[in-house]
CSV table of C-alpha atoms and ligand atoms in Angstrom, one decimal:
chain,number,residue,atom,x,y,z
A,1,UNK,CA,98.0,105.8,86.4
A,2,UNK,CA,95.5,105.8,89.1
A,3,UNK,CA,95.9,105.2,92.8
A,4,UNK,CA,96.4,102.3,94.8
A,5,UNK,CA,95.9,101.3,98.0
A,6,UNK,CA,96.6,99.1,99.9
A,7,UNK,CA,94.0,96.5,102.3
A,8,UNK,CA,95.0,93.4,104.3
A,9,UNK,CA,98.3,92.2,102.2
A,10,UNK,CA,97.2,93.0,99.3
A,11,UNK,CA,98.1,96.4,96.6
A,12,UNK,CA,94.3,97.1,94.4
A,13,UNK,CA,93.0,100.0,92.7
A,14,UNK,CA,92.1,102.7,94.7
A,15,UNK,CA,88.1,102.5,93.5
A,16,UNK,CA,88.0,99.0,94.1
A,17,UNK,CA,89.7,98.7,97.6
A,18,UNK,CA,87.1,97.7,100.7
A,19,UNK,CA,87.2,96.3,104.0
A,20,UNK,CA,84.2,93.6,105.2
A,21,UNK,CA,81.3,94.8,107.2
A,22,UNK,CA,82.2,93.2,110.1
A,23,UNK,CA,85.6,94.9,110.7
A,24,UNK,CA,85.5,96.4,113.8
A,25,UNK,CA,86.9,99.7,112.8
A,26,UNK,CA,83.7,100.2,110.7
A,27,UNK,CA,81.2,99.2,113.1
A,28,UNK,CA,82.9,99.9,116.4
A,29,UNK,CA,85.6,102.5,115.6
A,30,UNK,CA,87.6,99.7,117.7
A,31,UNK,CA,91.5,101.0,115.7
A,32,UNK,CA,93.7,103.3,115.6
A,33,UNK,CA,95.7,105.5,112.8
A,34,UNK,CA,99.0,107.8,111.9
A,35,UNK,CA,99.5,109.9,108.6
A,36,UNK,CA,103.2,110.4,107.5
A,37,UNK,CA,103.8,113.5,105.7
A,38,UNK,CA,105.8,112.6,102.6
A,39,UNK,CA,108.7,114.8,101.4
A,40,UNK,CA,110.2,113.7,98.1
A,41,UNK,CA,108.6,110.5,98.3
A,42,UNK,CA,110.0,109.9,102.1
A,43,UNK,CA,108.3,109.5,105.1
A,44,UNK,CA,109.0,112.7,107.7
A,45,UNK,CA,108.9,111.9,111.8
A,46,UNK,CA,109.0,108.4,110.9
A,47,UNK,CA,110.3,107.6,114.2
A,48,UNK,CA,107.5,109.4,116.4
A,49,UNK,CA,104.8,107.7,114.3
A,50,UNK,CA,106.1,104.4,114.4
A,51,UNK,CA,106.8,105.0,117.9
A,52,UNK,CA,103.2,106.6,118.9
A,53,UNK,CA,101.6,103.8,116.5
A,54,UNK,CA,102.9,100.7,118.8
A,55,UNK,CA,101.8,103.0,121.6
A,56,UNK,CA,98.3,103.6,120.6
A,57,UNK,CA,98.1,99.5,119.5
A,58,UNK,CA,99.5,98.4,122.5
A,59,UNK,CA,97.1,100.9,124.7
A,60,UNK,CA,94.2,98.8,123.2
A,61,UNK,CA,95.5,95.1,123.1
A,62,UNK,CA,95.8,95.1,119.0
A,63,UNK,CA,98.8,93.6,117.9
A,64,UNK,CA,101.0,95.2,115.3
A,65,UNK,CA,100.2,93.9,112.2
A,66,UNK,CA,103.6,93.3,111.0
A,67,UNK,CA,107.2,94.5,112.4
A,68,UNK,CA,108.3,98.0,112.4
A,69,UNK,CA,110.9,97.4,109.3
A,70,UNK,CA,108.3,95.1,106.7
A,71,UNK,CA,105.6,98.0,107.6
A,72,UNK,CA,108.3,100.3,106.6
A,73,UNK,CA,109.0,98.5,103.5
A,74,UNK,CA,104.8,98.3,102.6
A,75,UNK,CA,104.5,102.0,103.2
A,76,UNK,CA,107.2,103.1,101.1
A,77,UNK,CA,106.5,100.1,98.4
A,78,UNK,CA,102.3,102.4,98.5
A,79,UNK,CA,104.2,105.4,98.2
A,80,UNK,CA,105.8,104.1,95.4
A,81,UNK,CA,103.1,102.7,93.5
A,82,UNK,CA,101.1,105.8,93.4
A,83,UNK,CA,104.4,107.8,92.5
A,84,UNK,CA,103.6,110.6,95.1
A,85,UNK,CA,106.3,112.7,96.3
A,86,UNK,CA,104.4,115.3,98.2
A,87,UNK,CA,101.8,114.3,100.1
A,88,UNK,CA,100.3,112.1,103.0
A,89,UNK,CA,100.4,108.6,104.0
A,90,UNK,CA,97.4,107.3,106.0
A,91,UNK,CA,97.8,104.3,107.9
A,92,UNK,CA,94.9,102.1,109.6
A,93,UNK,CA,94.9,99.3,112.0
A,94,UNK,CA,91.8,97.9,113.4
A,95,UNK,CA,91.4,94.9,115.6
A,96,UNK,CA,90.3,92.8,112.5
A,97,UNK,CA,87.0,91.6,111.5
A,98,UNK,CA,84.6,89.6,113.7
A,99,UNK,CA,80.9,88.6,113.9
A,100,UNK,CA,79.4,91.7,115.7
A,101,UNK,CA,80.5,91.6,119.6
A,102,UNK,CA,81.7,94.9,121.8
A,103,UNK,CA,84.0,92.9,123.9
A,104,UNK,CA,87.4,91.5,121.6
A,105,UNK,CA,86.8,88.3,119.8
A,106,UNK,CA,87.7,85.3,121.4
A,107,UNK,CA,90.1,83.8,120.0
A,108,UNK,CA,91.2,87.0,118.1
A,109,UNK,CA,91.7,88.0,115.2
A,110,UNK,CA,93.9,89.4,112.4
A,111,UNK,CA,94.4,93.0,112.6
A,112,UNK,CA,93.3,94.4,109.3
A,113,UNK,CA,95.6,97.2,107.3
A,114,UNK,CA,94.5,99.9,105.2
A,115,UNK,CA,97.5,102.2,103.4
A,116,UNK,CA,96.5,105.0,101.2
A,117,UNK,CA,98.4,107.5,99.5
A,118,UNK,CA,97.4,111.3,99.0
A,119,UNK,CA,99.3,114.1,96.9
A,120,UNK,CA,99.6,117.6,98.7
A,121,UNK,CA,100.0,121.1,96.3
A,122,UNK,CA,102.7,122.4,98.2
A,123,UNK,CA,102.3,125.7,96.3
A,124,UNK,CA,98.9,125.7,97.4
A,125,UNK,CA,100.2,125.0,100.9
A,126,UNK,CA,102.6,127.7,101.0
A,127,UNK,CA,100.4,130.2,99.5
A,128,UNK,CA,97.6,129.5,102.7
A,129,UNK,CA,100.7,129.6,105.7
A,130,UNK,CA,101.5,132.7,103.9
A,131,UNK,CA,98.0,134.2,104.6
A,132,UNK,CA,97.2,132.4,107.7
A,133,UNK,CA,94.5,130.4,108.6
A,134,UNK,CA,91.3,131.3,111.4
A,135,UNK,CA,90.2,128.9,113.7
A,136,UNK,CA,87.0,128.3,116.2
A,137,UNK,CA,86.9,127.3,119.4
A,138,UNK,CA,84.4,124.8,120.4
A,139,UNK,CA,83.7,122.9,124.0
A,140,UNK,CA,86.2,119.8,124.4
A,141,UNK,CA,83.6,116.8,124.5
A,142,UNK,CA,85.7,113.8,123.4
A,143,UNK,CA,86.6,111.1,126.0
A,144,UNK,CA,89.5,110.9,129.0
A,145,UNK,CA,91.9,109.1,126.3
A,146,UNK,CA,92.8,111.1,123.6
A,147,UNK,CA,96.5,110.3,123.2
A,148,UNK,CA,95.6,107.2,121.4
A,149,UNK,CA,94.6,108.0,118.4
A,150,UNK,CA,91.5,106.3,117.1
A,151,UNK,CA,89.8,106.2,114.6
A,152,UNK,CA,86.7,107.6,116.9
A,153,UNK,CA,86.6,111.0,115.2
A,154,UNK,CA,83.2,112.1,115.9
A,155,UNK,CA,83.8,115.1,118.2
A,156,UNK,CA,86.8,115.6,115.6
A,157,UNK,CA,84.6,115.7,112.7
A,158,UNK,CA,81.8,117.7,114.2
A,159,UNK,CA,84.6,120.4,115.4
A,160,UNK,CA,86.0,120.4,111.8
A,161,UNK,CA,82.6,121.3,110.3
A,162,UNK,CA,81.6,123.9,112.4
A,163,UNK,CA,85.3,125.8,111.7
A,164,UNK,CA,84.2,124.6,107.8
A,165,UNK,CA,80.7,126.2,107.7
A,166,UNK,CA,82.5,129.7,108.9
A,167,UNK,CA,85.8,129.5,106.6
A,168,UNK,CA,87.5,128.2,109.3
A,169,UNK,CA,90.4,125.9,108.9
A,170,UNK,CA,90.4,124.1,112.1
A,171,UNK,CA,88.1,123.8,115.5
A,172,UNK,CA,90.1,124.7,119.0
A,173,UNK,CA,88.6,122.4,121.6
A,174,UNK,CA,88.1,124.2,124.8
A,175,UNK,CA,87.7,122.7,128.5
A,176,UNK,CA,85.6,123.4,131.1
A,177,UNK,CA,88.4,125.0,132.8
A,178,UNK,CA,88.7,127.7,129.8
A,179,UNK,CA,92.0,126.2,128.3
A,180,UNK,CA,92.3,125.2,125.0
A,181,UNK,CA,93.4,121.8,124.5
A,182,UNK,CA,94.8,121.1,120.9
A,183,UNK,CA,93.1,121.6,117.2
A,184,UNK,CA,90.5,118.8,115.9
A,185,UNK,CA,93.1,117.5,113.9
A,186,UNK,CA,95.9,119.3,115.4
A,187,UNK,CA,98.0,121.1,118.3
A,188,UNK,CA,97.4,124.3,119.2
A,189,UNK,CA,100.2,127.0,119.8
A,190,UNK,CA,100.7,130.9,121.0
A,191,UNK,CA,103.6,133.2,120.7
A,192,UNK,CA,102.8,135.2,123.8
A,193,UNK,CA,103.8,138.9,124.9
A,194,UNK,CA,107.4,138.3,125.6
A,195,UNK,CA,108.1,136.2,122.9
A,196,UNK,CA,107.9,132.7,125.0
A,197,UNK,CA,106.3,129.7,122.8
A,198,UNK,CA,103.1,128.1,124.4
A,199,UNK,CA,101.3,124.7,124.1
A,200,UNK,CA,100.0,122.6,126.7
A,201,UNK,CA,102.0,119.6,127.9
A,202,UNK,CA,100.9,116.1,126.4
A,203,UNK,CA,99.9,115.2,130.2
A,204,UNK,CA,96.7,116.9,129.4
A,205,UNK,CA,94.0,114.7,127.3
A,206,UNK,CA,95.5,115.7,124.1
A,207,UNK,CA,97.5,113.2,121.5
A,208,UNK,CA,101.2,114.1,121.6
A,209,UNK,CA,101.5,115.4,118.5
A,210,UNK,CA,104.8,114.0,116.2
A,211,UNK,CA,105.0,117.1,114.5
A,212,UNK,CA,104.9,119.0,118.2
A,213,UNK,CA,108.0,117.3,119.4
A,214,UNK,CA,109.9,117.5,116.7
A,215,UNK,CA,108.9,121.4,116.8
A,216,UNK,CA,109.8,121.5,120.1
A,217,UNK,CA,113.3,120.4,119.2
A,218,UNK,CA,114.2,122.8,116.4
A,219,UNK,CA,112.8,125.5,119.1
A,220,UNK,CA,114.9,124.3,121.3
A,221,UNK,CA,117.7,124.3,119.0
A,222,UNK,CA,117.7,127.9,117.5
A,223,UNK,CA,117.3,129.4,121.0
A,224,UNK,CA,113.9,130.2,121.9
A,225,UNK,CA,112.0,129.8,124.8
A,226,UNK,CA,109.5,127.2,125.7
A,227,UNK,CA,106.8,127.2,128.0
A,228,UNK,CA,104.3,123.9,128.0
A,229,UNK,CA,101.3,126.0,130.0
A,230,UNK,CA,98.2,125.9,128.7
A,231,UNK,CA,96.2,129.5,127.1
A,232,UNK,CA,92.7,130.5,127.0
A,233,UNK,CA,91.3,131.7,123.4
A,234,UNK,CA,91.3,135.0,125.3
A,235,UNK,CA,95.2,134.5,125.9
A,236,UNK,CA,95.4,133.3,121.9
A,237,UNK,CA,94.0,137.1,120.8
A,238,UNK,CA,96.4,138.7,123.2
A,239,UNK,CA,99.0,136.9,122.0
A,240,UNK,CA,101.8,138.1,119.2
A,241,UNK,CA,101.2,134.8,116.8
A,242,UNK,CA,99.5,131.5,117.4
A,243,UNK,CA,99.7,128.5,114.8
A,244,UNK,CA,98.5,124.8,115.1
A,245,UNK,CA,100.8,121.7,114.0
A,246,UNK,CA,100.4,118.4,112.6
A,247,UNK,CA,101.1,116.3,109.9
A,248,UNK,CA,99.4,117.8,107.6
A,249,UNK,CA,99.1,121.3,108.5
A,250,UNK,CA,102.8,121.2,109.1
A,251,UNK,CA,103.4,124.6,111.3
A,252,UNK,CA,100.3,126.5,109.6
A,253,UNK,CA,99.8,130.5,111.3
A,254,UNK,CA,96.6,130.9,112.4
A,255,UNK,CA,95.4,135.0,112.5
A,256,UNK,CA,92.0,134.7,113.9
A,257,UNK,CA,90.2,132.9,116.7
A,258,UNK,CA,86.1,133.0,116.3
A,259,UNK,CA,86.9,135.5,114.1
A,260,UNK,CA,88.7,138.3,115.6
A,261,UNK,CA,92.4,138.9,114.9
A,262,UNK,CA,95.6,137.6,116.7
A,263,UNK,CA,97.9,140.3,117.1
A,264,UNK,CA,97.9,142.4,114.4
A,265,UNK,CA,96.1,139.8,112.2
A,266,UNK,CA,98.9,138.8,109.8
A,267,UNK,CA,101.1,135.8,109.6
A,268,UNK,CA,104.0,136.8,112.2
A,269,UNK,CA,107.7,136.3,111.7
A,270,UNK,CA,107.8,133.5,114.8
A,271,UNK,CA,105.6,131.3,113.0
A,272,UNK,CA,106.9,131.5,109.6
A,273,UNK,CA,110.4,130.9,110.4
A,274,UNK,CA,108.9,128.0,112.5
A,275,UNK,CA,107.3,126.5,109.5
A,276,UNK,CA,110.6,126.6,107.4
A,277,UNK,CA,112.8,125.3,110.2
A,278,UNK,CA,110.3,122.2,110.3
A,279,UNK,CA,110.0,122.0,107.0
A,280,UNK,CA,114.2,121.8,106.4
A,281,UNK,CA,114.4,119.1,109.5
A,282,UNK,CA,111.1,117.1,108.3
A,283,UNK,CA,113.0,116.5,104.9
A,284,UNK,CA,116.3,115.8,106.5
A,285,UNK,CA,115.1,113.0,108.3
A,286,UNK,CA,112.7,111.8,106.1
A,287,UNK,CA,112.9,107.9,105.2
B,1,PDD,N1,95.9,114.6,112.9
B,1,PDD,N2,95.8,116.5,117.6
B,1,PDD,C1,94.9,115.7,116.9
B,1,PDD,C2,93.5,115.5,117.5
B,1,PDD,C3,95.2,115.2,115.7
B,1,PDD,O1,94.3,114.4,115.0
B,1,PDD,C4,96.5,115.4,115.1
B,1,PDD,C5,97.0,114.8,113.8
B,1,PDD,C6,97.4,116.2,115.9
B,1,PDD,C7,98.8,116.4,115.4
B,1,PDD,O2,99.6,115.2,115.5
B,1,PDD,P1,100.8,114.9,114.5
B,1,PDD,O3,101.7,116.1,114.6
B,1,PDD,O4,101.4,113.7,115.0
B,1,PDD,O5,100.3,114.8,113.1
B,1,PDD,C8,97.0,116.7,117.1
B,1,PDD,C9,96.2,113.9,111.6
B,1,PDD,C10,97.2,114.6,110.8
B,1,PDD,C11,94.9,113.6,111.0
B,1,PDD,O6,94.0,113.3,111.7
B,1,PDD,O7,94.8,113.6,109.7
């Protein structure tokens, strides 16, 4: 069976599915996103997406498209249909489609909704948290509001390729003040010298991260120390571990910044416990 998506109401085959020329997420990147993890065919976080979602749409006048509970019910009917247990789900919601215009259209529009459906090899995942990953920092250029998350990727993209075209896994955006601010798709994290978690604090112009705060719980829960201050990639080599979060990196170690080693270079035991305790609370509270 092949995949399905799913585009303004309707469930069509994956090859066939497109949006007009005129929506305003193609021409104007004017919408915003969220990607579930799925575990056993269940959406993980669903709470802090569905939560950061209305935020983002709300931050830029789009309405939700539908309630909360039927976009609940469309999600999992996507998941369904392309029988994926372990993956992603990738929502987008752009203001709709209008003749050509920068300001919003007047009188608006429908908010158009795209749903697709990815499988993940977890195997494959495990096997690369149990190496560890290298990152490379690159100078923070997006704008002053990235804790909505739009669809504007360019930075984003840009970033990624330049940690691509050296093996990299992910790009570390870095600001003028010599702090790193999160991952291109992802937030950044150090296990410092006494053993005390770091990651900056979602006041900075970084998008709070689902899969941070729900890390920041289970860290809170087993014990361990906290400290929301932001590092330098300097502070990220000294450091005992560092690893990046997110949907779909989950808790992934990272053992290199701009190629020279964290620590000692391998995955450390902070991280990979990390990753397991996410993993076990993710599924637990799946939908
Ligand atoms: N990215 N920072 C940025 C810039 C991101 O794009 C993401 C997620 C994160 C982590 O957020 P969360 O834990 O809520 O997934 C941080 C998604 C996965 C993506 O673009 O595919």
């Amino acid at each position: 069976m092949g995949r399905i998506a799913y585009v303004n109401g309707r469930f069509v085959p994956h090859a066939a599915a497109t949006v007009h020329i005129e929506d305003r997420g193609y021409q104007l990147a004017d919408g915003v996103y969220e990607v579930w993890a799925l575990f056993g065919g269940k959406l993980a976080d669903p709470e802090g997406h569905f939560a950061r979602l209305e935020r983002s749409l709300g931050e830029l006048s789009i309405d939700m498209p539908m309630s909360r509970a039927a976009l609940t019910l469309v999600l999992k009917e996507a998941v369904r249909r392309n029988r994926v247990t372990e993956g992603l789900v990738y929502l987008q919601v752009t203001r709709g489609v209008a003749p050509r215009d920068h300001a919003f259209p007047n009188p608006s529009v429908r908010p158009a909704v795209v749903i697709t459906v990815s499988r993940v090899d977890r195997a494959q995942s495990e096997a690369r948290a149990a190496k560890g990953v290298g990152v490379v920092t690159t100078p923070e250029n997006r704008w002053g509001r990235c804790d909505i998350k739009t669809v504007g990727l360019l930075p984003n993209v840009l970033a990624k390729q330049k940690a691509r075209a050296v093996g990299a896994v992910e790009a570390w955006f870095v600001d003028d003040l010599g702090f790193v601010t999160e991952g291109a798709s992802s937030n950044a994290w150090i296990v410092d010298g006494d053993g005390r978690l770091r990651t900056r604090a979602t006041n900075a112009n970084i998008l709070r991260g689902v899969t941070r705060y729900s890390l920041l719980d289970v860290i809170r829960e087993n014990g361990l120390e906290v400290d929301e201050r932001p590092f330098t990639p300097a502070d990220a080599l000294a450091a005992k571990e560092a690893f990046i979060t997110g949907a779909g990196s989950l808790v992934l170690p990272v053992v290199s910044v701009d190629g020279k080693p964290v620590g000692d270079g391998k995955v450390g035991p902070v991280a990979a416990r990390l990753r397991r305790l996410y993993i076990e609370q993710a599924k637990a509270s799946a939908i």
